[in-house]
Amino acid sequence: MAHSIAQYTGTRIDSSAKHIVACKVNGKVFERLGNQVKQLTDDKYRYAMQKDELVLSVALMTDEDVVRGADRTFQRTFVKHAYPPVITTLGDKLLDEHKTAIRLHYRNLSFENEDEGIVYNRNGVDHFFPFKFDFVGVSVGTAYASDLTGDPVGSVLIGGMMTVLNGHFPCYTGELVQWYFDFESEEFDPDGKRREPPAVRNPADRHAIRYPIGGREHFYQQRMFGAHADANRGKQNVALIKPFRKIRDRRNYAYGDKVRVIGRIVNGGQPWEPIDIFLSNTFV
């Protein structure tokens, strides 16, 4: 496997042709998921957009709650924003029901039901998850979830070549790259291929994917996100990158993975290593 330019030279790859936009961290996302404003200010870096993180747009939102009947169409609530509303984490209030619903949404997504919302079941009642996600780019600055702690507007690279940290799976030069949430890792085999549903590994059994790379992941979680297990602090429920690969034992790709393709790998690497990617939303 070819090492990345960053590993060979101890530096970061960068391109002269860059496309950067200003985006604003949407603190309302965390408030709707259960966080108090005081938490957004006391643990400001836990919810902030920081350099090198994958940035997701949450402009697609709804005020609907309970799903009525068989219609699961996502009824968008139109809100005017001066800057694209974005997040880099779903915070620490995300329920297990939310995670399961997001995983099922991207596993079962198809062209025909693309307008359906993310639906989770709680106490026997179906609810709409209030947001849908679109990839924006990679953060090149810092912005905060609350304007009480700092500037909520930061810069995001939406096109160009740069060095980012790989996720759970090895990737190779020339492959397409997609984004996924860290809690979706059990949806894929150790080589990055999507598991054949419903044969999904028990979420409690994380060793098959993470061993023997657990040391690098542990280092990454502590140093980049401050996620020390003993303190239960730091960022979690974040977006990562992985190679875009087919469903196990099939010749086709999952549509939920296709719509999350964000670019191409320039120099590959092992899990939790810095790799070089060409970022372009024209791949989506």
Coordinates of C-alpha atoms in Angstrom, one line a residue:
M1 CA 0.0 0.0 0.0
A2 CA 1.4 3.4 -1.0
H3 CA 2.0 5.7 1.9
S4 CA 0.5 9.2 1.7
I5 CA 2.6 12.2 0.8
A6 CA 2.0 13.4 4.3
Q7 CA 3.6 10.3 5.7
Y8 CA 6.6 10.4 3.4
T9 CA 7.4 14.1 4.0
G10 CA 5.9 14.7 7.4
T11 CA 3.9 17.5 6.0
R12 CA 0.4 18.1 4.6
I13 CA -0.7 18.1 1.0
D14 CA -2.4 21.2 -0.2
S15 CA -3.6 22.5 -3.5
S16 CA -3.3 26.0 -5.0
A17 CA -6.8 25.8 -6.4
K18 CA -9.1 25.8 -3.4
H19 CA -12.8 26.5 -3.1
I20 CA -13.7 27.7 0.3
V21 CA -17.1 28.9 1.7
A22 CA -18.1 30.4 5.0
C23 CA -20.5 28.3 7.1
K24 CA -22.2 28.7 10.4
V25 CA -22.4 26.0 13.1
N26 CA -26.1 25.4 13.8
G27 CA -26.4 25.2 17.6
K28 CA -30.1 24.6 17.2
V29 CA -29.3 21.0 16.2
F30 CA -27.9 20.2 19.6
E31 CA -30.7 22.0 21.4
R32 CA -33.3 20.0 19.6
L33 CA -31.4 16.8 20.5
G34 CA -31.6 17.7 24.2
N35 CA -28.6 19.9 25.0
Q36 CA -28.9 23.0 27.1
V37 CA -27.3 26.3 26.0
K38 CA -25.1 26.1 29.1
Q39 CA -23.6 22.8 27.8
L40 CA -22.7 24.4 24.5
T41 CA -20.8 27.1 26.3
D42 CA -19.2 25.0 29.1
D43 CA -18.0 22.3 26.7
K44 CA -17.6 24.5 23.7
Y45 CA -15.0 22.3 21.9
R46 CA -17.2 19.3 22.2
Y47 CA -19.7 20.8 19.7
A48 CA -17.4 23.2 17.8
M49 CA -16.3 22.8 14.2
Q50 CA -12.6 22.4 14.2
K51 CA -9.9 22.1 11.6
D52 CA -9.8 18.9 9.4
E53 CA -13.2 17.7 10.5
L54 CA -15.8 16.6 7.9
V55 CA -18.6 19.2 7.7
L56 CA -22.3 18.2 7.1
S57 CA -25.1 20.5 6.2
V58 CA -28.3 20.4 8.2
A59 CA -30.3 22.8 6.0
L60 CA -32.8 20.0 5.4
M61 CA -34.9 20.1 8.6
T62 CA -38.5 19.4 9.6
D63 CA -40.8 20.5 12.5
E64 CA -42.9 17.3 12.1
D65 CA -42.6 14.8 14.9
V66 CA -44.9 11.8 14.8
V67 CA -45.2 9.8 11.6
R68 CA -48.9 9.7 10.6
G69 CA -49.9 6.7 8.5
A70 CA -47.6 5.2 5.8
D71 CA -46.5 8.5 4.4
R72 CA -42.8 9.0 5.5
T73 CA -42.1 11.8 3.1
F74 CA -39.7 14.4 4.7
Q75 CA -41.7 17.6 4.8
R76 CA -39.0 20.3 4.8
T77 CA -39.3 23.3 7.0
F78 CA -38.0 26.3 5.2
V79 CA -35.7 28.5 7.3
K80 CA -33.6 31.4 5.9
H81 CA -29.9 31.2 6.7
A82 CA -27.3 33.9 6.0
Y83 CA -24.7 31.1 6.0
P84 CA -25.0 27.4 5.3
P85 CA -26.0 25.8 8.6
V86 CA -23.5 23.0 9.4
I87 CA -22.3 20.6 12.1
T88 CA -19.4 18.3 12.5
T89 CA -20.8 16.1 15.3
L90 CA -24.3 15.0 16.5
G91 CA -23.3 15.6 20.1
D92 CA -23.7 13.4 23.1
K93 CA -27.5 13.3 23.3
L94 CA -28.0 11.1 20.3
L95 CA -30.2 8.1 21.3
D96 CA -29.6 4.5 20.3
E97 CA -32.9 4.7 18.5
H98 CA -31.5 7.6 16.5
K99 CA -28.3 5.7 15.6
T100 CA -30.3 2.7 14.5
A101 CA -32.6 4.8 12.4
I102 CA -29.7 6.5 10.6
R103 CA -28.0 3.2 9.9
L104 CA -31.2 1.7 8.5
H105 CA -31.9 4.8 6.5
Y106 CA -28.7 4.7 4.5
R107 CA -28.8 0.9 4.3
N108 CA -32.3 0.8 2.8
L109 CA -32.2 4.1 0.8
S110 CA -33.1 3.9 -2.9
F111 CA -33.8 6.3 -5.7
E112 CA -37.5 5.7 -5.3
N113 CA -37.6 6.5 -1.6
E114 CA -35.0 9.2 -1.5
D115 CA -37.5 11.8 -0.3
E116 CA -38.3 9.8 2.8
G117 CA -37.1 11.0 6.2
I118 CA -35.1 9.2 8.8
V119 CA -37.7 7.5 11.0
Y120 CA -37.0 6.1 14.5
N121 CA -39.4 4.2 16.8
R122 CA -39.7 5.1 20.4
N123 CA -42.2 3.5 22.8
G124 CA -44.0 1.9 19.8
V125 CA -44.5 5.3 18.0
D126 CA -42.7 6.3 14.8
H127 CA -41.0 9.7 14.9
F128 CA -39.2 11.8 12.3
F129 CA -35.6 12.5 13.0
P130 CA -35.6 16.3 12.6
F131 CA -32.7 16.6 10.1
K132 CA -31.2 15.1 6.9
F133 CA -27.6 15.4 6.1
D134 CA -25.6 16.7 3.1
F135 CA -21.9 16.8 2.8
V136 CA -20.3 20.2 2.5
G137 CA -16.5 19.8 2.8
V138 CA -13.6 19.8 5.3
S139 CA -13.2 22.4 7.9
V140 CA -10.1 24.7 7.7
G141 CA -10.9 26.8 10.7
T142 CA -12.7 26.8 14.0
A143 CA -16.3 27.9 14.7
Y144 CA -18.5 27.4 17.8
A145 CA -22.0 26.1 18.3
S146 CA -22.9 29.1 20.5
D147 CA -22.1 32.7 19.8
L148 CA -21.7 33.2 23.5
T149 CA -18.3 31.5 23.4
G150 CA -16.9 32.7 20.0
D151 CA -17.6 33.2 16.3
P152 CA -20.0 30.6 15.0
V153 CA -18.9 31.2 11.4
G154 CA -15.9 29.3 10.0
S155 CA -14.3 28.4 6.6
V156 CA -15.0 25.1 4.9
L157 CA -13.1 23.7 2.0
I158 CA -15.6 22.4 -0.6
G159 CA -13.1 21.5 -3.4
G160 CA -9.4 20.9 -3.7
M161 CA -6.7 18.4 -2.5
M162 CA -5.9 18.0 1.1
T163 CA -4.7 15.6 3.8
V164 CA -7.4 14.1 6.1
L165 CA -7.5 11.3 8.6
N166 CA -8.8 7.9 7.4
G167 CA -11.6 6.1 9.3
H168 CA -12.0 2.4 10.2
F169 CA -11.0 0.9 6.8
P170 CA -7.9 0.7 4.6
C171 CA -8.1 2.6 1.3
Y172 CA -6.1 2.5 -1.9
T173 CA -5.1 5.1 -4.5
G174 CA -7.7 5.8 -7.1
E175 CA -10.7 4.6 -5.1
L176 CA -13.7 6.8 -4.6
V177 CA -14.2 8.0 -1.1
Q178 CA -17.5 8.4 0.9
W179 CA -18.4 9.7 4.3
Y180 CA -20.2 7.8 7.1
F181 CA -20.9 8.2 10.7
D182 CA -18.6 6.5 13.2
F183 CA -21.5 4.5 14.7
E184 CA -22.1 2.9 11.2
S185 CA -18.8 1.0 11.3
E186 CA -20.5 -2.2 12.1
E187 CA -22.4 -2.0 8.9
F188 CA -19.2 -2.8 7.0
D189 CA -16.7 -5.7 6.9
P190 CA -13.1 -5.0 7.9
D191 CA -12.2 -4.5 4.2
G192 CA -14.9 -1.7 3.9
K193 CA -17.5 -3.7 1.9
R194 CA -21.1 -3.2 3.1
R195 CA -22.5 -6.3 4.9
E196 CA -25.4 -8.2 3.4
P197 CA -28.5 -7.2 5.3
P198 CA -29.7 -8.4 7.7
A199 CA -26.4 -10.1 8.6
V200 CA -25.1 -7.1 10.5
R201 CA -22.7 -7.7 13.4
N202 CA -23.8 -7.1 16.9
P203 CA -22.9 -3.5 17.7
A204 CA -21.4 -4.8 21.0
D205 CA -18.8 -6.9 19.1
R206 CA -16.5 -4.2 17.9
H207 CA -13.2 -6.1 17.9
A208 CA -13.4 -7.8 14.5
I209 CA -13.1 -4.4 12.8
R210 CA -11.0 -2.5 15.3
Y211 CA -8.3 -5.1 16.1
P212 CA -5.4 -4.6 15.6
I213 CA -6.0 -1.0 14.7
G214 CA -7.5 -0.1 18.1
G215 CA -4.3 1.6 19.3
R216 CA -4.3 4.1 16.5
E217 CA -8.0 4.8 16.9
H218 CA -7.6 5.3 20.6
F219 CA -4.8 7.7 19.9
Y220 CA -6.9 9.5 17.4
Q221 CA -10.0 9.8 19.6
Q222 CA -7.9 11.2 22.5
R223 CA -5.7 13.6 20.6
M224 CA -8.2 15.0 18.0
F225 CA -11.5 14.7 19.9
G226 CA -10.4 14.6 23.5
A227 CA -12.6 11.5 23.9
H228 CA -11.1 9.8 26.9
A229 CA -13.1 6.8 27.8
D230 CA -12.6 7.2 31.6
A231 CA -14.0 10.7 31.5
N232 CA -16.7 10.1 28.9
R233 CA -15.9 13.4 27.3
G234 CA -14.9 14.6 23.9
K235 CA -16.6 14.5 20.6
Q236 CA -18.6 11.5 19.4
N237 CA -21.0 10.7 16.7
V238 CA -18.8 12.3 14.0
A239 CA -18.5 11.8 10.3
L240 CA -15.5 9.9 8.9
I241 CA -14.3 8.8 5.5
K242 CA -14.0 5.3 4.0
P243 CA -13.4 3.8 0.5
F244 CA -16.6 3.4 -1.6
R245 CA -17.0 -0.3 -2.1
K246 CA -19.7 -2.8 -3.1
I247 CA -22.1 -4.8 -1.0
R248 CA -20.5 -8.1 0.2
D249 CA -21.1 -10.9 -2.4
R250 CA -22.8 -8.6 -4.8
R251 CA -21.8 -6.7 -7.9
N252 CA -23.7 -3.6 -7.0
Y253 CA -23.3 -0.7 -4.6
A254 CA -25.7 0.5 -2.0
Y255 CA -27.6 3.6 -3.0
G256 CA -27.2 5.0 0.5
D257 CA -23.4 4.9 -0.1
K258 CA -23.5 6.3 -3.6
V259 CA -25.1 9.5 -2.5
R260 CA -22.4 10.0 0.1
V261 CA -19.4 9.8 -2.3
I262 CA -17.3 13.0 -1.9
G263 CA -14.2 12.6 -3.9
R264 CA -11.3 10.3 -4.9
I265 CA -8.3 9.0 -3.0
V266 CA -4.9 10.3 -4.2
N267 CA -2.7 8.4 -1.8
G268 CA -4.2 5.6 0.4
G269 CA -3.4 4.3 3.8
Q270 CA -4.3 2.1 6.7
P271 CA -7.1 2.9 9.2
W272 CA -6.6 6.0 11.3
E273 CA -3.7 7.2 9.1
P274 CA -3.5 10.5 7.3
I275 CA -4.4 10.1 3.6
D276 CA -4.5 12.4 0.6
I277 CA -7.9 13.0 -1.1
F278 CA -9.2 15.0 -4.0
L279 CA -12.4 16.6 -2.7
S280 CA -15.1 17.5 -5.1
N281 CA -18.8 17.7 -4.8
T282 CA -19.1 16.9 -8.5
F283 CA -18.6 13.3 -7.5
V284 CA -21.9 13.3 -5.6

